[in-house]
Amino acid sequence: RTCVAEWARAHRPRKLADPPEVPVGHKWCRRCDQTKPTEEFASNTRARDGLQTYCRSCGASIYRTKREQAGHLVRPADVPEAHKFCRTCGTVKPLSEWSLNKSASDGYQTRCKECARAAGRREHLSKAYGLTTEDVAELIAQQNGICVICLRSPAVHVDHDHATGEVRGMLCFPCNAALGQLDDDLDRLRRAADYLEGRKLVMRRTHPGVVEITYPEPARSSPPARRLAPPLPPIDIDQLRQLARLARGRHAG
């Protein structure tokens, strides 16, 4: 025991050093070699005095070093006031970028708002369509980033067949909402196109509860008016008689 104690004192002088005299309500930290109030030490029921050997700041530093060596993402020690560290994106952001959580110790969610929205979108794509964010990015790239219906707005919404669940493409919000409002009914869409082109339906009630729907015949354009010949000059009866005599004389000759 004597040899072991001498070896330990030679190789671990700080751990086996005799503690200095400390006032009541204080304790000496072997790591930082400072005397601090007992409030600066975490509780440890197995210790003689019921407190940890190291103060809170030294214990946090030891824990942070071990976690970093194990490959984990560790919260920085110098997080400013009214800020919080997001373990998902690894950045320090102000508290305005966090949602409230009454059950948490600090009253805020574990992830920032941006990371929470991204996680919610990934979960929604997986449950509703069986897609990943990479699949959606590939669909958008195939469409050059624009809606396949209006060909001008960014494609940000997944369109799918409500009957089969098959994904059809990426649409903008107005086009996707329009298909949903029309219940993906091809007849309604065709009639909407005819209505916009000016070909309205004629609805006529033939029997109680029976309505006949027809398209009116397109109005035929009237043929161009014929150009009439100029009016003939008035007829001279004496001149006609003279022409008749001349004609008889020629036949007699």
PDB file of C-alpha atoms in Angstrom:
ATOM      1  CA  ARG A   1       0.000   0.000   0.000  1.00  0.00           C
ATOM      2  CA  THR A   2       2.834   2.321   0.764  1.00  0.00           C
ATOM      3  CA  CYS A   3       4.397   1.776  -2.699  1.00  0.00           C
ATOM      4  CA  VAL A   4       1.068   2.230  -4.466  1.00  0.00           C
ATOM      5  CA  ALA A   5       0.422   5.426  -2.544  1.00  0.00           C
ATOM      6  CA  GLU A   6       3.855   6.812  -3.426  1.00  0.00           C
ATOM      7  CA  TRP A   7       3.368   5.930  -7.111  1.00  0.00           C
ATOM      8  CA  ALA A   8      -0.090   7.555  -7.152  1.00  0.00           C
ATOM      9  CA  ARG A   9       1.213  10.717  -5.503  1.00  0.00           C
ATOM     10  CA  ALA A  10       3.998  10.905  -8.111  1.00  0.00           C
ATOM     11  CA  HIS A  11       1.685  10.365 -11.121  1.00  0.00           C
ATOM     12  CA  ARG A  12      -1.553  11.878  -9.812  1.00  0.00           C
ATOM     13  CA  PRO A  13      -0.531  14.773  -7.624  1.00  0.00           C
ATOM     14  CA  ARG A  14      -3.707  16.764  -8.204  1.00  0.00           C
ATOM     15  CA  LYS A  15      -6.089  13.884  -7.500  1.00  0.00           C
ATOM     16  CA  LEU A  16      -4.400  12.790  -4.283  1.00  0.00           C
ATOM     17  CA  ALA A  17      -3.341  16.213  -3.074  1.00  0.00           C
ATOM     18  CA  ASP A  18      -4.520  17.148   0.358  1.00  0.00           C
ATOM     19  CA  PRO A  19      -7.422  19.668   0.217  1.00  0.00           C
ATOM     20  CA  PRO A  20      -6.787  23.100   1.678  1.00  0.00           C
ATOM     21  CA  GLU A  21      -8.768  24.499   4.538  1.00  0.00           C
ATOM     22  CA  VAL A  22     -12.067  25.830   3.220  1.00  0.00           C
ATOM     23  CA  PRO A  23     -14.757  27.848   5.036  1.00  0.00           C
ATOM     24  CA  VAL A  24     -18.147  26.435   5.876  1.00  0.00           C
ATOM     25  CA  GLY A  25     -20.467  26.201   2.890  1.00  0.00           C
ATOM     26  CA  HIS A  26     -17.572  25.945   0.409  1.00  0.00           C
ATOM     27  CA  LYS A  27     -15.639  23.151  -1.275  1.00  0.00           C
ATOM     28  CA  TRP A  28     -12.337  22.820  -3.058  1.00  0.00           C
ATOM     29  CA  CYS A  29     -12.359  21.582  -6.705  1.00  0.00           C
ATOM     30  CA  ARG A  30      -9.408  19.368  -7.467  1.00  0.00           C
ATOM     31  CA  ARG A  31      -9.548  20.106 -11.219  1.00  0.00           C
ATOM     32  CA  CYS A  32      -9.510  23.897 -11.291  1.00  0.00           C
ATOM     33  CA  ASP A  33      -7.870  24.159  -7.826  1.00  0.00           C
ATOM     34  CA  GLN A  34     -10.416  26.719  -6.675  1.00  0.00           C
ATOM     35  CA  THR A  35     -12.558  26.987  -3.584  1.00  0.00           C
ATOM     36  CA  LYS A  36     -16.200  27.588  -4.534  1.00  0.00           C
ATOM     37  CA  PRO A  37     -19.576  27.626  -2.759  1.00  0.00           C
ATOM     38  CA  THR A  38     -21.318  24.301  -2.453  1.00  0.00           C
ATOM     39  CA  GLU A  39     -23.989  25.530  -4.888  1.00  0.00           C
ATOM     40  CA  GLU A  40     -21.349  25.243  -7.622  1.00  0.00           C
ATOM     41  CA  PHE A  41     -21.149  21.457  -7.073  1.00  0.00           C
ATOM     42  CA  ALA A  42     -23.702  18.882  -8.228  1.00  0.00           C
ATOM     43  CA  SER A  43     -25.092  16.413  -5.748  1.00  0.00           C
ATOM     44  CA  ASN A  44     -23.674  12.891  -5.340  1.00  0.00           C
ATOM     45  CA  THR A  45     -25.332  10.707  -2.725  1.00  0.00           C
ATOM     46  CA  ARG A  46     -22.446   8.233  -2.748  1.00  0.00           C
ATOM     47  CA  ALA A  47     -19.877  10.839  -1.718  1.00  0.00           C
ATOM     48  CA  ARG A  48     -19.133  11.552   1.929  1.00  0.00           C
ATOM     49  CA  ASP A  49     -20.235  15.165   1.715  1.00  0.00           C
ATOM     50  CA  GLY A  50     -23.034  14.435  -0.804  1.00  0.00           C
ATOM     51  CA  LEU A  51     -21.375  16.507  -3.539  1.00  0.00           C
ATOM     52  CA  GLN A  52     -19.438  15.799  -6.712  1.00  0.00           C
ATOM     53  CA  THR A  53     -15.649  15.923  -6.629  1.00  0.00           C
ATOM     54  CA  TYR A  54     -15.446  18.527  -9.390  1.00  0.00           C
ATOM     55  CA  CYS A  55     -17.430  21.741  -9.695  1.00  0.00           C
ATOM     56  CA  ARG A  56     -20.184  22.087 -12.302  1.00  0.00           C
ATOM     57  CA  SER A  57     -18.051  23.897 -14.890  1.00  0.00           C
ATOM     58  CA  CYS A  58     -15.239  21.340 -14.639  1.00  0.00           C
ATOM     59  CA  GLY A  59     -17.691  18.441 -14.757  1.00  0.00           C
ATOM     60  CA  ALA A  60     -19.323  19.896 -17.875  1.00  0.00           C
ATOM     61  CA  SER A  61     -15.908  20.319 -19.502  1.00  0.00           C
ATOM     62  CA  ILE A  62     -15.010  16.690 -18.778  1.00  0.00           C
ATOM     63  CA  TYR A  63     -18.350  15.460 -20.125  1.00  0.00           C
ATOM     64  CA  ARG A  64     -18.012  17.599 -23.270  1.00  0.00           C
ATOM     65  CA  THR A  65     -14.525  16.235 -23.965  1.00  0.00           C
ATOM     66  CA  LYS A  66     -15.660  12.623 -23.577  1.00  0.00           C
ATOM     67  CA  ARG A  67     -18.658  13.157 -25.868  1.00  0.00           C
ATOM     68  CA  GLU A  68     -16.521  14.805 -28.541  1.00  0.00           C
ATOM     69  CA  GLN A  69     -14.023  11.947 -28.387  1.00  0.00           C
ATOM     70  CA  ALA A  70     -16.940   9.522 -28.889  1.00  0.00           C
ATOM     71  CA  GLY A  71     -17.960  11.364 -32.067  1.00  0.00           C
ATOM     72  CA  HIS A  72     -21.071  13.110 -30.744  1.00  0.00           C
ATOM     73  CA  LEU A  73     -22.201  16.666 -31.471  1.00  0.00           C
ATOM     74  CA  VAL A  74     -21.728  18.673 -28.274  1.00  0.00           C
ATOM     75  CA  ARG A  75     -23.251  22.013 -27.338  1.00  0.00           C
ATOM     76  CA  PRO A  76     -20.637  24.784 -27.248  1.00  0.00           C
ATOM     77  CA  ALA A  77     -19.694  26.109 -23.855  1.00  0.00           C
ATOM     78  CA  ASP A  78     -19.901  29.793 -24.863  1.00  0.00           C
ATOM     79  CA  VAL A  79     -23.549  30.042 -25.962  1.00  0.00           C
ATOM     80  CA  PRO A  80     -24.597  33.697 -25.513  1.00  0.00           C
ATOM     81  CA  GLU A  81     -27.611  34.717 -23.477  1.00  0.00           C
ATOM     82  CA  ALA A  82     -31.052  34.516 -25.165  1.00  0.00           C
ATOM     83  CA  HIS A  83     -29.604  31.986 -27.644  1.00  0.00           C
ATOM     84  CA  LYS A  84     -29.751  28.226 -27.950  1.00  0.00           C
ATOM     85  CA  PHE A  85     -27.764  25.513 -29.716  1.00  0.00           C
ATOM     86  CA  CYS A  86     -29.587  23.303 -32.228  1.00  0.00           C
ATOM     87  CA  ARG A  87     -28.179  19.783 -32.292  1.00  0.00           C
ATOM     88  CA  THR A  88     -29.772  19.048 -35.674  1.00  0.00           C
ATOM     89  CA  CYS A  89     -28.125  21.795 -37.751  1.00  0.00           C
ATOM     90  CA  GLY A  90     -25.267  22.438 -35.284  1.00  0.00           C
ATOM     91  CA  THR A  91     -25.770  26.214 -35.107  1.00  0.00           C
ATOM     92  CA  VAL A  92     -26.468  28.706 -32.328  1.00  0.00           C
ATOM     93  CA  LYS A  93     -29.620  30.750 -32.981  1.00  0.00           C
ATOM     94  CA  PRO A  94     -31.622  33.344 -31.028  1.00  0.00           C
ATOM     95  CA  LEU A  95     -34.638  32.178 -29.058  1.00  0.00           C
ATOM     96  CA  SER A  96     -36.954  33.803 -31.618  1.00  0.00           C
ATOM     97  CA  GLU A  97     -36.010  30.960 -33.986  1.00  0.00           C
ATOM     98  CA  TRP A  98     -37.395  28.345 -31.582  1.00  0.00           C
ATOM     99  CA  SER A  99     -40.917  27.176 -30.798  1.00  0.00           C
ATOM    100  CA  LEU A 100     -42.168  27.041 -27.231  1.00  0.00           C
ATOM    101  CA  ASN A 101     -42.369  23.790 -25.257  1.00  0.00           C
ATOM    102  CA  LYS A 102     -43.725  24.069 -21.738  1.00  0.00           C
ATOM    103  CA  SER A 103     -42.554  20.580 -20.773  1.00  0.00           C
ATOM    104  CA  ALA A 104     -38.873  21.354 -21.579  1.00  0.00           C
ATOM    105  CA  SER A 105     -36.518  22.586 -18.880  1.00  0.00           C
ATOM    106  CA  ASP A 106     -35.792  25.843 -20.747  1.00  0.00           C
ATOM    107  CA  GLY A 107     -39.301  26.200 -22.223  1.00  0.00           C
ATOM    108  CA  TYR A 108     -38.240  25.707 -25.871  1.00  0.00           C
ATOM    109  CA  GLN A 109     -38.199  22.878 -28.384  1.00  0.00           C
ATOM    110  CA  THR A 110     -35.086  20.742 -28.928  1.00  0.00           C
ATOM    111  CA  ARG A 111     -34.865  21.664 -32.637  1.00  0.00           C
ATOM    112  CA  CYS A 112     -35.096  25.116 -34.180  1.00  0.00           C
ATOM    113  CA  LYS A 113     -38.088  26.068 -36.319  1.00  0.00           C
ATOM    114  CA  GLU A 114     -36.255  25.503 -39.606  1.00  0.00           C
ATOM    115  CA  CYS A 115     -35.116  22.006 -38.658  1.00  0.00           C
ATOM    116  CA  ALA A 116     -38.559  21.165 -37.260  1.00  0.00           C
ATOM    117  CA  ARG A 117     -40.216  22.215 -40.550  1.00  0.00           C
ATOM    118  CA  ALA A 118     -37.731  20.144 -42.558  1.00  0.00           C
ATOM    119  CA  ALA A 119     -38.336  17.118 -40.349  1.00  0.00           C
ATOM    120  CA  GLY A 120     -42.108  17.563 -40.632  1.00  0.00           C
ATOM    121  CA  ARG A 121     -41.899  17.742 -44.426  1.00  0.00           C
ATOM    122  CA  ARG A 122     -39.767  14.592 -44.577  1.00  0.00           C
ATOM    123  CA  GLU A 123     -42.283  12.759 -42.403  1.00  0.00           C
ATOM    124  CA  HIS A 124     -45.222  14.015 -44.488  1.00  0.00           C
ATOM    125  CA  LEU A 125     -43.608  12.989 -47.802  1.00  0.00           C
ATOM    126  CA  SER A 126     -42.815   9.546 -46.440  1.00  0.00           C
ATOM    127  CA  LYS A 127     -46.266   8.851 -44.979  1.00  0.00           C
ATOM    128  CA  ALA A 128     -48.434  10.445 -47.684  1.00  0.00           C
ATOM    129  CA  TYR A 129     -46.510   9.606 -50.867  1.00  0.00           C
ATOM    130  CA  GLY A 130     -43.715   7.206 -49.937  1.00  0.00           C
ATOM    131  CA  LEU A 131     -41.106   9.691 -51.190  1.00  0.00           C
ATOM    132  CA  THR A 132     -37.944  11.174 -49.797  1.00  0.00           C
ATOM    133  CA  THR A 133     -36.691  14.709 -50.195  1.00  0.00           C
ATOM    134  CA  GLU A 134     -34.208  13.416 -52.776  1.00  0.00           C
ATOM    135  CA  ASP A 135     -37.055  11.907 -54.819  1.00  0.00           C
ATOM    136  CA  VAL A 136     -38.924  15.215 -54.780  1.00  0.00           C
ATOM    137  CA  ALA A 137     -35.788  17.105 -55.809  1.00  0.00           C
ATOM    138  CA  GLU A 138     -35.351  14.708 -58.746  1.00  0.00           C
ATOM    139  CA  LEU A 139     -38.968  15.253 -59.872  1.00  0.00           C
ATOM    140  CA  ILE A 140     -38.518  19.022 -59.731  1.00  0.00           C
ATOM    141  CA  ALA A 141     -35.290  18.772 -61.727  1.00  0.00           C
ATOM    142  CA  GLN A 142     -37.036  16.713 -64.422  1.00  0.00           C
ATOM    143  CA  GLN A 143     -39.591  19.524 -64.817  1.00  0.00           C
ATOM    144  CA  ASN A 144     -36.912  22.249 -64.866  1.00  0.00           C
ATOM    145  CA  GLY A 145     -38.333  23.534 -61.604  1.00  0.00           C
ATOM    146  CA  ILE A 146     -41.663  24.781 -63.004  1.00  0.00           C
ATOM    147  CA  CYS A 147     -45.262  23.581 -62.842  1.00  0.00           C
ATOM    148  CA  VAL A 148     -46.245  21.241 -65.691  1.00  0.00           C
ATOM    149  CA  ILE A 149     -49.672  22.891 -66.073  1.00  0.00           C
ATOM    150  CA  CYS A 150     -49.106  26.656 -66.019  1.00  0.00           C
ATOM    151  CA  LEU A 151     -45.436  26.393 -67.112  1.00  0.00           C
ATOM    152  CA  ARG A 152     -44.473  29.541 -65.226  1.00  0.00           C
ATOM    153  CA  SER A 153     -44.746  29.091 -61.429  1.00  0.00           C
ATOM    154  CA  PRO A 154     -42.280  27.090 -59.283  1.00  0.00           C
ATOM    155  CA  ALA A 155     -43.248  23.450 -58.714  1.00  0.00           C
ATOM    156  CA  VAL A 156     -43.431  22.973 -54.957  1.00  0.00           C
ATOM    157  CA  HIS A 157     -46.447  20.684 -54.335  1.00  0.00           C
ATOM    158  CA  VAL A 158     -46.646  16.943 -54.961  1.00  0.00           C
ATOM    159  CA  ASP A 159     -49.664  15.989 -57.109  1.00  0.00           C
ATOM    160  CA  HIS A 160     -51.039  12.467 -56.826  1.00  0.00           C
ATOM    161  CA  ASP A 161     -54.051  10.438 -57.918  1.00  0.00           C
ATOM    162  CA  HIS A 162     -56.467  10.339 -54.978  1.00  0.00           C
ATOM    163  CA  ALA A 163     -57.908   7.029 -56.177  1.00  0.00           C
ATOM    164  CA  THR A 164     -54.676   5.062 -56.710  1.00  0.00           C
ATOM    165  CA  GLY A 165     -52.207   7.158 -54.703  1.00  0.00           C
ATOM    166  CA  GLU A 166     -49.796   7.318 -57.648  1.00  0.00           C
ATOM    167  CA  VAL A 167     -47.626  10.430 -57.811  1.00  0.00           C
ATOM    168  CA  ARG A 168     -48.176  12.285 -61.095  1.00  0.00           C
ATOM    169  CA  GLY A 169     -45.796  15.213 -60.844  1.00  0.00           C
ATOM    170  CA  MET A 170     -45.007  18.524 -59.176  1.00  0.00           C
ATOM    171  CA  LEU A 171     -47.376  21.485 -59.434  1.00  0.00           C
ATOM    172  CA  CYS A 172     -47.654  24.998 -58.095  1.00  0.00           C
ATOM    173  CA  PHE A 173     -50.228  25.736 -55.417  1.00  0.00           C
ATOM    174  CA  PRO A 174     -52.925  27.339 -57.664  1.00  0.00           C
ATOM    175  CA  CYS A 175     -52.849  24.493 -60.209  1.00  0.00           C
ATOM    176  CA  ASN A 176     -52.791  21.813 -57.526  1.00  0.00           C
ATOM    177  CA  ALA A 177     -55.680  23.485 -55.693  1.00  0.00           C
ATOM    178  CA  ALA A 178     -57.660  23.798 -58.946  1.00  0.00           C
ATOM    179  CA  LEU A 179     -57.401  20.066 -59.617  1.00  0.00           C
ATOM    180  CA  GLY A 180     -58.488  19.344 -56.075  1.00  0.00           C
ATOM    181  CA  GLN A 181     -61.473  21.692 -56.285  1.00  0.00           C
ATOM    182  CA  LEU A 182     -62.601  19.972 -59.504  1.00  0.00           C
ATOM    183  CA  ASP A 183     -62.128  16.498 -57.921  1.00  0.00           C
ATOM    184  CA  ASP A 184     -59.821  15.407 -60.785  1.00  0.00           C
ATOM    185  CA  ASP A 185     -62.969  15.065 -62.962  1.00  0.00           C
ATOM    186  CA  LEU A 186     -61.974  15.058 -66.639  1.00  0.00           C
ATOM    187  CA  ASP A 187     -65.490  15.976 -67.819  1.00  0.00           C
ATOM    188  CA  ARG A 188     -65.578  19.004 -65.561  1.00  0.00           C
ATOM    189  CA  LEU A 189     -62.142  20.050 -66.769  1.00  0.00           C
ATOM    190  CA  ARG A 190     -63.212  19.735 -70.418  1.00  0.00           C
ATOM    191  CA  ARG A 191     -66.368  21.737 -69.803  1.00  0.00           C
ATOM    192  CA  ALA A 192     -64.285  24.374 -68.027  1.00  0.00           C
ATOM    193  CA  ALA A 193     -62.030  24.592 -71.090  1.00  0.00           C
ATOM    194  CA  ASP A 194     -65.067  24.884 -73.384  1.00  0.00           C
ATOM    195  CA  TYR A 195     -66.509  27.569 -71.138  1.00  0.00           C
ATOM    196  CA  LEU A 196     -63.305  29.595 -71.317  1.00  0.00           C
ATOM    197  CA  GLU A 197     -63.267  29.237 -75.102  1.00  0.00           C
ATOM    198  CA  GLY A 198     -66.783  30.633 -75.297  1.00  0.00           C
ATOM    199  CA  ARG A 199     -68.633  27.391 -76.104  1.00  0.00           C
ATOM    200  CA  LYS A 200     -71.321  27.410 -73.451  1.00  0.00           C
ATOM    201  CA  LEU A 201     -73.736  24.573 -72.809  1.00  0.00           C
ATOM    202  CA  VAL A 202     -77.468  24.690 -73.409  1.00  0.00           C
ATOM    203  CA  MET A 203     -79.386  23.134 -70.514  1.00  0.00           C
ATOM    204  CA  ARG A 204     -83.040  22.285 -71.135  1.00  0.00           C
ATOM    205  CA  ARG A 205     -85.375  20.522 -68.710  1.00  0.00           C
ATOM    206  CA  THR A 206     -87.182  17.773 -70.642  1.00  0.00           C
ATOM    207  CA  HIS A 207     -88.881  16.001 -67.720  1.00  0.00           C
ATOM    208  CA  PRO A 208     -89.085  16.542 -63.994  1.00  0.00           C
ATOM    209  CA  GLY A 209     -85.597  15.806 -62.709  1.00  0.00           C
ATOM    210  CA  VAL A 210     -84.174  15.307 -66.243  1.00  0.00           C
ATOM    211  CA  VAL A 211     -82.005  17.967 -67.836  1.00  0.00           C
ATOM    212  CA  GLU A 212     -80.740  17.701 -71.397  1.00  0.00           C
ATOM    213  CA  ILE A 213     -77.328  19.240 -71.982  1.00  0.00           C
ATOM    214  CA  THR A 214     -76.265  20.046 -75.543  1.00  0.00           C
ATOM    215  CA  TYR A 215     -73.764  22.212 -77.289  1.00  0.00           C
ATOM    216  CA  PRO A 216     -75.375  24.746 -79.667  1.00  0.00           C
ATOM    217  CA  GLU A 217     -74.454  24.572 -83.314  1.00  0.00           C
ATOM    218  CA  PRO A 218     -71.922  27.212 -84.203  1.00  0.00           C
ATOM    219  CA  ALA A 219     -73.523  30.107 -86.030  1.00  0.00           C
ATOM    220  CA  ARG A 220     -72.865  29.880 -89.773  1.00  0.00           C
ATOM    221  CA  SER A 221     -71.573  32.955 -91.411  1.00  0.00           C
ATOM    222  CA  SER A 222     -73.937  34.340 -94.086  1.00  0.00           C
ATOM    223  CA  PRO A 223     -72.646  33.997 -97.689  1.00  0.00           C
ATOM    224  CA  PRO A 224     -71.390  37.136 -99.307  1.00  0.00           C
ATOM    225  CA  ALA A 225     -74.057  39.095-101.140  1.00  0.00           C
ATOM    226  CA  ARG A 226     -74.100  38.561-104.900  1.00  0.00           C
ATOM    227  CA  ARG A 227     -73.240  41.503-107.084  1.00  0.00           C
ATOM    228  CA  LEU A 228     -76.261  42.293-109.307  1.00  0.00           C
ATOM    229  CA  ALA A 229     -75.844  43.188-112.975  1.00  0.00           C
ATOM    230  CA  PRO A 230     -76.445  46.806-113.871  1.00  0.00           C
ATOM    231  CA  PRO A 231     -80.091  47.520-114.844  1.00  0.00           C
ATOM    232  CA  LEU A 232     -81.008  47.243-118.577  1.00  0.00           C
ATOM    233  CA  PRO A 233     -82.035  50.342-120.473  1.00  0.00           C
ATOM    234  CA  PRO A 234     -85.764  50.767-121.131  1.00  0.00           C
ATOM    235  CA  ILE A 235     -87.089  48.700-124.095  1.00  0.00           C
ATOM    236  CA  ASP A 236     -88.242  50.559-127.292  1.00  0.00           C
ATOM    237  CA  ILE A 237     -91.230  48.710-128.859  1.00  0.00           C
ATOM    238  CA  ASP A 238     -90.747  50.259-132.345  1.00  0.00           C
ATOM    239  CA  GLN A 239     -87.116  49.244-132.373  1.00  0.00           C
ATOM    240  CA  LEU A 240     -88.098  45.668-131.500  1.00  0.00           C
ATOM    241  CA  ARG A 241     -90.593  45.556-134.409  1.00  0.00           C
ATOM    242  CA  GLN A 242     -87.997  46.820-136.867  1.00  0.00           C
ATOM    243  CA  LEU A 243     -85.521  44.183-135.690  1.00  0.00           C
ATOM    244  CA  ALA A 244     -88.238  41.526-136.225  1.00  0.00           C
ATOM    245  CA  ARG A 245     -88.894  42.656-139.826  1.00  0.00           C
ATOM    246  CA  LEU A 246     -85.202  42.583-140.587  1.00  0.00           C
ATOM    247  CA  ALA A 247     -84.991  39.069-139.235  1.00  0.00           C
ATOM    248  CA  ARG A 248     -87.917  37.866-141.391  1.00  0.00           C
ATOM    249  CA  GLY A 249     -86.419  39.429-144.523  1.00  0.00           C
ATOM    250  CA  ARG A 250     -83.143  37.637-143.983  1.00  0.00           C
ATOM    251  CA  HIS A 251     -84.876  34.286-143.654  1.00  0.00           C
ATOM    252  CA  ALA A 252     -86.938  34.921-146.843  1.00  0.00           C
ATOM    253  CA  GLY A 253     -83.880  35.854-148.875  1.00  0.00           C
TER     254      GLY A 253
END
